[in-house]
PDB file of N, CA and C in Angstrom:
ATOM      1  N   UNK G   1       9.233  13.722  -3.518  1.00  0.00           N
ATOM      2  CA  UNK G   1       8.480  11.712  -3.814  1.00  0.00           C
ATOM      3  C   UNK G   1       6.998  11.963  -2.269  1.00  0.00           C
ATOM      4  N   UNK G   2       6.408  11.453  -2.278  1.00  0.00           N
ATOM      5  CA  UNK G   2       5.395  10.821  -1.325  1.00  0.00           C
ATOM      6  C   UNK G   2       5.748  10.118  -0.618  1.00  0.00           C
ATOM      7  N   UNK G   3       5.334  10.186   0.872  1.00  0.00           N
ATOM      8  CA  UNK G   3       5.786   9.185   1.759  1.00  0.00           C
ATOM      9  C   UNK G   3       4.811   8.472   2.663  1.00  0.00           C
ATOM     10  N   UNK G   4       4.658   6.862   1.844  1.00  0.00           N
ATOM     11  CA  UNK G   4       3.869   6.642   1.835  1.00  0.00           C
ATOM     12  C   UNK G   4       3.015   6.134   3.741  1.00  0.00           C
ATOM     13  N   UNK G   5       3.757   6.599   4.992  1.00  0.00           N
ATOM     14  CA  UNK G   5       3.747   6.721   6.210  1.00  0.00           C
ATOM     15  C   UNK G   5       2.528   7.588   5.993  1.00  0.00           C
ATOM     16  N   UNK G   6       1.962   8.564   5.366  1.00  0.00           N
ATOM     17  CA  UNK G   6       1.437   9.677   5.791  1.00  0.00           C
ATOM     18  C   UNK G   6      -0.336   8.916   5.911  1.00  0.00           C
ATOM     19  N   UNK G   7      -1.136   8.334   7.045  1.00  0.00           N
ATOM     20  CA  UNK G   7      -2.343   7.696   7.315  1.00  0.00           C
ATOM     21  C   UNK G   7      -3.573   8.932   6.530  1.00  0.00           C
ATOM     22  N   UNK G   8      -4.080   7.919   5.746  1.00  0.00           N
ATOM     23  CA  UNK G   8      -5.194   8.068   5.264  1.00  0.00           C
ATOM     24  C   UNK G   8      -6.626   8.183   6.102  1.00  0.00           C
ATOM     25  N   UNK G   9      -6.670   8.921   6.801  1.00  0.00           N
ATOM     26  CA  UNK G   9      -7.642   8.485   8.012  1.00  0.00           C
ATOM     27  C   UNK G   9      -9.589   8.940   6.960  1.00  0.00           C
ATOM     28  N   UNK G  10     -10.443   7.678   7.568  1.00  0.00           N
ATOM     29  CA  UNK G  10     -12.152   8.456   6.212  1.00  0.00           C
ATOM     30  C   UNK G  10     -12.494   7.825   7.519  1.00  0.00           C
ATOM     31  N   UNK G  11     -13.424   9.879   8.039  1.00  0.00           N
ATOM     32  CA  UNK G  11     -14.554  10.065   8.287  1.00  0.00           C
ATOM     33  C   UNK G  11     -15.221   9.335   8.538  1.00  0.00           C
ATOM     34  N   UNK G  12     -15.569   8.175   8.181  1.00  0.00           N
ATOM     35  CA  UNK G  12     -16.349   7.240   7.960  1.00  0.00           C
ATOM     36  C   UNK G  12     -15.889   6.816   8.950  1.00  0.00           C
ATOM     37  N   UNK G  13     -15.263   5.799   9.814  1.00  0.00           N
ATOM     38  CA  UNK G  13     -14.398   5.122   9.939  1.00  0.00           C
ATOM     39  C   UNK G  13     -13.598   4.699  10.014  1.00  0.00           C
ATOM     40  N   UNK G  14     -12.942   5.412  11.042  1.00  0.00           N
ATOM     41  CA  UNK G  14     -11.226   6.552  11.692  1.00  0.00           C
ATOM     42  C   UNK G  14     -10.667   4.855  11.553  1.00  0.00           C
ATOM     43  N   UNK G  15     -11.314   3.241  11.746  1.00  0.00           N
ATOM     44  CA  UNK G  15     -10.956   2.769  12.379  1.00  0.00           C
ATOM     45  C   UNK G  15     -10.283   2.403  11.156  1.00  0.00           C
ATOM     46  N   UNK G  16     -10.191   2.332   9.853  1.00  0.00           N
ATOM     47  CA  UNK G  16      -9.632   2.025   9.167  1.00  0.00           C
ATOM     48  C   UNK G  16      -9.195   3.437   8.113  1.00  0.00           C
ATOM     49  N   UNK G  17      -7.944   2.512   8.373  1.00  0.00           N
ATOM     50  CA  UNK G  17      -6.057   3.751   8.210  1.00  0.00           C
ATOM     51  C   UNK G  17      -5.650   3.450   7.022  1.00  0.00           C
ATOM     52  N   UNK G  18      -5.138   3.997   5.600  1.00  0.00           N
ATOM     53  CA  UNK G  18      -4.950   3.828   4.670  1.00  0.00           C
ATOM     54  C   UNK G  18      -3.603   4.381   4.521  1.00  0.00           C
ATOM     55  N   UNK G  19      -2.640   3.255   3.122  1.00  0.00           N
ATOM     56  CA  UNK G  19      -1.185   3.790   3.383  1.00  0.00           C
ATOM     57  C   UNK G  19      -1.148   3.733   2.366  1.00  0.00           C
ATOM     58  N   UNK G  20      -0.495   4.834   0.872  1.00  0.00           N
ATOM     59  CA  UNK G  20      -0.374   4.570  -0.342  1.00  0.00           C
ATOM     60  C   UNK G  20       0.391   4.571  -1.116  1.00  0.00           C
ATOM     61  N   UNK G  21       1.186   3.366  -1.826  1.00  0.00           N
ATOM     62  CA  UNK G  21       2.268   3.546  -2.286  1.00  0.00           C
ATOM     63  C   UNK G  21       2.204   4.389  -3.036  1.00  0.00           C
ATOM     64  N   UNK G  22       1.176   5.267  -3.923  1.00  0.00           N
ATOM     65  CA  UNK G  22       1.095   5.536  -5.378  1.00  0.00           C
ATOM     66  C   UNK G  22       1.887   5.069  -6.528  1.00  0.00           C
ATOM     67  N   UNK G  23       1.930   3.839  -6.346  1.00  0.00           N
ATOM     68  CA  UNK G  23       2.530   2.419  -7.286  1.00  0.00           C
ATOM     69  C   UNK G  23       3.509   3.439  -7.648  1.00  0.00           C
ATOM     70  N   UNK G  24       4.170   1.360  -8.998  1.00  0.00           N
ATOM     71  CA  UNK G  24       5.980   1.778  -8.846  1.00  0.00           C
ATOM     72  C   UNK G  24       6.337   1.572 -10.628  1.00  0.00           C
ATOM     73  N   UNK G  25       4.994   1.335 -11.366  1.00  0.00           N
ATOM     74  CA  UNK G  25       5.241   1.443 -12.615  1.00  0.00           C
ATOM     75  C   UNK G  25       5.931   2.640 -13.663  1.00  0.00           C
ATOM     76  N   UNK G  26       6.287   3.602 -12.800  1.00  0.00           N
ATOM     77  CA  UNK G  26       6.805   5.139 -12.979  1.00  0.00           C
ATOM     78  C   UNK G  26       8.146   5.240 -12.014  1.00  0.00           C
ATOM     79  N   UNK G  27       8.013   4.892 -10.843  1.00  0.00           N
ATOM     80  CA  UNK G  27       8.418   4.806  -9.890  1.00  0.00           C
ATOM     81  C   UNK G  27       9.905   4.330 -10.003  1.00  0.00           C
ATOM     82  N   UNK G  28      10.702   5.089  -8.593  1.00  0.00           N
ATOM     83  CA  UNK G  28      11.954   4.666  -8.080  1.00  0.00           C
ATOM     84  C   UNK G  28      12.755   3.725  -8.017  1.00  0.00           C
ATOM     85  N   UNK G  29      13.109   3.142  -7.926  1.00  0.00           N
ATOM     86  CA  UNK G  29      13.641   2.307  -6.540  1.00  0.00           C
ATOM     87  C   UNK G  29      14.519   2.463  -5.505  1.00  0.00           C
ATOM     88  N   UNK G  30      14.377   3.869  -5.170  1.00  0.00           N
ATOM     89  CA  UNK G  30      14.561   4.289  -3.614  1.00  0.00           C
ATOM     90  C   UNK G  30      12.610   3.896  -3.485  1.00  0.00           C
ATOM     91  N   UNK G  31      11.603   4.340  -3.959  1.00  0.00           N
ATOM     92  CA  UNK G  31      10.260   4.030  -4.152  1.00  0.00           C
ATOM     93  C   UNK G  31       9.923   2.626  -3.462  1.00  0.00           C
ATOM     94  N   UNK G  32      10.373   1.719  -4.564  1.00  0.00           N
ATOM     95  CA  UNK G  32      10.708   0.611  -3.902  1.00  0.00           C
ATOM     96  C   UNK G  32      10.877  -0.128  -3.090  1.00  0.00           C
ATOM     97  N   UNK G  33      11.938   0.870  -2.783  1.00  0.00           N
ATOM     98  CA  UNK G  33      12.947  -0.025  -1.230  1.00  0.00           C
ATOM     99  C   UNK G  33      12.337   0.396  -0.585  1.00  0.00           C
ATOM    100  N   UNK G  34      11.100   1.850   0.541  1.00  0.00           N
ATOM    101  CA  UNK G  34      10.421   2.342   0.557  1.00  0.00           C
ATOM    102  C   UNK G  34       9.588   1.768   1.112  1.00  0.00           C
ATOM    103  N   UNK G  35       8.819   1.134   0.376  1.00  0.00           N
ATOM    104  CA  UNK G  35       8.010   0.137   0.218  1.00  0.00           C
ATOM    105  C   UNK G  35       8.071  -0.786   0.302  1.00  0.00           C
ATOM    106  N   UNK G  36       9.483  -1.574   0.701  1.00  0.00           N
ATOM    107  CA  UNK G  36       9.369  -2.550   0.702  1.00  0.00           C
ATOM    108  C   UNK G  36      10.640  -2.663   3.075  1.00  0.00           C
ATOM    109  N   UNK G  37      10.937  -1.661   3.210  1.00  0.00           N
ATOM    110  CA  UNK G  37      11.368  -1.470   4.759  1.00  0.00           C
ATOM    111  C   UNK G  37       9.159  -1.028   5.653  1.00  0.00           C
ATOM    112  N   UNK G  38       8.387  -0.174   4.627  1.00  0.00           N
ATOM    113  CA  UNK G  38       7.452  -0.477   5.854  1.00  0.00           C
ATOM    114  C   UNK G  38       6.390  -1.671   5.544  1.00  0.00           C
ATOM    115  N   UNK G  39       6.712  -2.750   4.650  1.00  0.00           N
ATOM    116  CA  UNK G  39       5.818  -3.572   5.141  1.00  0.00           C
ATOM    117  C   UNK G  39       6.905  -4.656   5.987  1.00  0.00           C
ATOM    118  N   UNK G  40       8.523  -4.651   5.896  1.00  0.00           N
ATOM    119  CA  UNK G  40       8.537  -5.281   7.141  1.00  0.00           C
ATOM    120  C   UNK G  40       8.931  -4.791   8.608  1.00  0.00           C
ATOM    121  N   UNK G  41       9.339  -3.322   7.866  1.00  0.00           N
ATOM    122  CA  UNK G  41       8.651  -2.776   9.737  1.00  0.00           C
ATOM    123  C   UNK G  41       7.096  -3.344  10.569  1.00  0.00           C
ATOM    124  N   UNK G  42       6.008  -2.975   9.569  1.00  0.00           N
ATOM    125  CA  UNK G  42       5.265  -3.207  10.026  1.00  0.00           C
ATOM    126  C   UNK G  42       4.802  -4.808  10.628  1.00  0.00           C
ATOM    127  N   UNK G  43       5.521  -5.942   9.539  1.00  0.00           N
ATOM    128  CA  UNK G  43       5.876  -7.422   9.777  1.00  0.00           C
ATOM    129  C   UNK G  43       5.769  -7.546  10.941  1.00  0.00           C
ATOM    130  N   UNK G  44       7.201  -6.604  11.078  1.00  0.00           N
ATOM    131  CA  UNK G  44       7.607  -6.612  12.878  1.00  0.00           C
ATOM    132  C   UNK G  44       6.896  -6.213  13.912  1.00  0.00           C
ATOM    133  N   UNK G  45       5.792  -5.997  14.011  1.00  0.00           N
ATOM    134  CA  UNK G  45       6.025  -4.343  15.547  1.00  0.00           C
ATOM    135  C   UNK G  45       5.364  -5.807  16.060  1.00  0.00           C
ATOM    136  N   UNK G  46       5.200  -5.261  17.500  1.00  0.00           N
ATOM    137  CA  UNK G  46       4.488  -6.385  18.304  1.00  0.00           C
ATOM    138  C   UNK G  46       3.162  -5.416  18.539  1.00  0.00           C
ATOM    139  N   UNK G  47       2.860  -4.442  17.961  1.00  0.00           N
ATOM    140  CA  UNK G  47       1.464  -4.151  18.382  1.00  0.00           C
ATOM    141  C   UNK G  47       0.356  -4.378  17.337  1.00  0.00           C
ATOM    142  N   UNK G  48      -0.458  -4.295  17.660  1.00  0.00           N
ATOM    143  CA  UNK G  48      -1.683  -5.020  16.497  1.00  0.00           C
ATOM    144  C   UNK G  48      -1.589  -3.899  16.612  1.00  0.00           C
ATOM    145  N   UNK G  49      -2.695  -2.633  16.099  1.00  0.00           N
ATOM    146  CA  UNK G  49      -3.020  -1.499  15.830  1.00  0.00           C
ATOM    147  C   UNK G  49      -2.026  -1.121  13.966  1.00  0.00           C
ATOM    148  N   UNK G  50      -0.343  -1.608  14.262  1.00  0.00           N
ATOM    149  CA  UNK G  50      -0.204  -0.675  13.020  1.00  0.00           C
ATOM    150  C   UNK G  50       0.402  -2.039  12.403  1.00  0.00           C
ATOM    151  N   UNK G  51      -0.159  -3.293  12.459  1.00  0.00           N
ATOM    152  CA  UNK G  51      -0.123  -3.693  11.595  1.00  0.00           C
ATOM    153  C   UNK G  51      -0.282  -3.945  10.680  1.00  0.00           C
ATOM    154  N   UNK G  52       0.345  -4.327   9.068  1.00  0.00           N
ATOM    155  CA  UNK G  52      -0.831  -4.351   7.478  1.00  0.00           C
ATOM    156  C   UNK G  52      -2.029  -5.376   7.777  1.00  0.00           C
ATOM    157  N   UNK G  53      -3.257  -5.006   7.768  1.00  0.00           N
ATOM    158  CA  UNK G  53      -4.174  -6.063   7.869  1.00  0.00           C
ATOM    159  C   UNK G  53      -4.496  -6.991   6.507  1.00  0.00           C
ATOM    160  N   UNK G  54      -4.538  -5.333   5.441  1.00  0.00           N
ATOM    161  CA  UNK G  54      -4.610  -5.940   3.888  1.00  0.00           C
ATOM    162  C   UNK G  54      -3.975  -5.409   3.599  1.00  0.00           C
ATOM    163  N   UNK G  55      -3.570  -6.022   2.014  1.00  0.00           N
ATOM    164  CA  UNK G  55      -3.066  -5.608   1.208  1.00  0.00           C
ATOM    165  C   UNK G  55      -4.075  -5.086  -0.056  1.00  0.00           C
ATOM    166  N   UNK G  56      -4.423  -3.893  -0.478  1.00  0.00           N
ATOM    167  CA  UNK G  56      -4.427  -3.776  -2.477  1.00  0.00           C
ATOM    168  C   UNK G  56      -3.749  -3.602  -2.988  1.00  0.00           C
ATOM    169  N   UNK G  57      -4.140  -4.550  -4.392  1.00  0.00           N
ATOM    170  CA  UNK G  57      -2.973  -4.489  -5.380  1.00  0.00           C
ATOM    171  C   UNK G  57      -4.001  -3.644  -6.554  1.00  0.00           C
ATOM    172  N   UNK G  58      -4.082  -3.293  -7.540  1.00  0.00           N
ATOM    173  CA  UNK G  58      -4.037  -2.285  -8.753  1.00  0.00           C
ATOM    174  C   UNK G  58      -3.085  -2.911  -9.684  1.00  0.00           C
ATOM    175  N   UNK G  59      -4.105  -3.290 -11.020  1.00  0.00           N
ATOM    176  CA  UNK G  59      -2.684  -3.263 -12.083  1.00  0.00           C
ATOM    177  C   UNK G  59      -3.886  -3.274 -13.207  1.00  0.00           C
ATOM    178  N   UNK G  60      -3.357  -3.023 -13.996  1.00  0.00           N
ATOM    179  CA  UNK G  60      -3.687  -2.452 -15.465  1.00  0.00           C
ATOM    180  C   UNK G  60      -3.354  -3.576 -16.974  1.00  0.00           C
ATOM    181  N   UNK G  61      -4.485  -4.654 -17.244  1.00  0.00           N
ATOM    182  CA  UNK G  61      -3.791  -4.440 -18.358  1.00  0.00           C
ATOM    183  C   UNK G  61      -4.876  -4.493 -19.818  1.00  0.00           C
ATOM    184  N   UNK G  62      -4.251  -4.690 -20.648  1.00  0.00           N
ATOM    185  CA  UNK G  62      -5.184  -5.287 -22.247  1.00  0.00           C
ATOM    186  C   UNK G  62      -5.587  -6.029 -22.029  1.00  0.00           C
ATOM    187  N   UNK G  63      -7.312  -6.397 -22.831  1.00  0.00           N
ATOM    188  CA  UNK G  63      -7.824  -6.867 -23.072  1.00  0.00           C
ATOM    189  C   UNK G  63      -8.163  -7.182 -24.255  1.00  0.00           C
ATOM    190  N   UNK G  64      -7.902  -8.646 -25.058  1.00  0.00           N
ATOM    191  CA  UNK G  64      -8.019  -7.889 -26.395  1.00  0.00           C
ATOM    192  C   UNK G  64      -8.611  -9.571 -27.091  1.00  0.00           C
ATOM    193  N   UNK G  65     -10.147  -8.870 -26.578  1.00  0.00           N
ATOM    194  CA  UNK G  65     -10.960 -10.284 -27.249  1.00  0.00           C
ATOM    195  C   UNK G  65     -11.004 -11.222 -28.705  1.00  0.00           C
ATOM    196  N   UNK G  66     -10.445 -12.914 -28.729  1.00  0.00           N
ATOM    197  CA  UNK G  66     -10.583 -13.600 -29.744  1.00  0.00           C
ATOM    198  C   UNK G  66     -11.980 -13.165 -30.353  1.00  0.00           C
ATOM    199  N   UNK G  67     -11.720 -13.043 -31.941  1.00  0.00           N
ATOM    200  CA  UNK G  67     -13.161 -12.730 -32.552  1.00  0.00           C
ATOM    201  C   UNK G  67     -12.156 -14.619 -33.563  1.00  0.00           C
ATOM    202  N   UNK G  68     -13.234 -14.808 -34.008  1.00  0.00           N
ATOM    203  CA  UNK G  68     -13.687 -15.912 -35.039  1.00  0.00           C
ATOM    204  C   UNK G  68     -13.853 -15.358 -36.420  1.00  0.00           C
TER     205      UNK G  68
END
């Protein structure tokens, strides 16, 4: 299992710190609960640097164009 607490920091801008949940479509309940705890913990912190400032949600959809 991966660790959402691991920080991904880009050399080009060290002020952007990313945490990757690795997705849930194939994940376990344990991973989902870990993510919920992470978000809740970060929402409650008094320290602005530890807060979540954006969440990127990515999903896969199937598009079937309608032809007449």
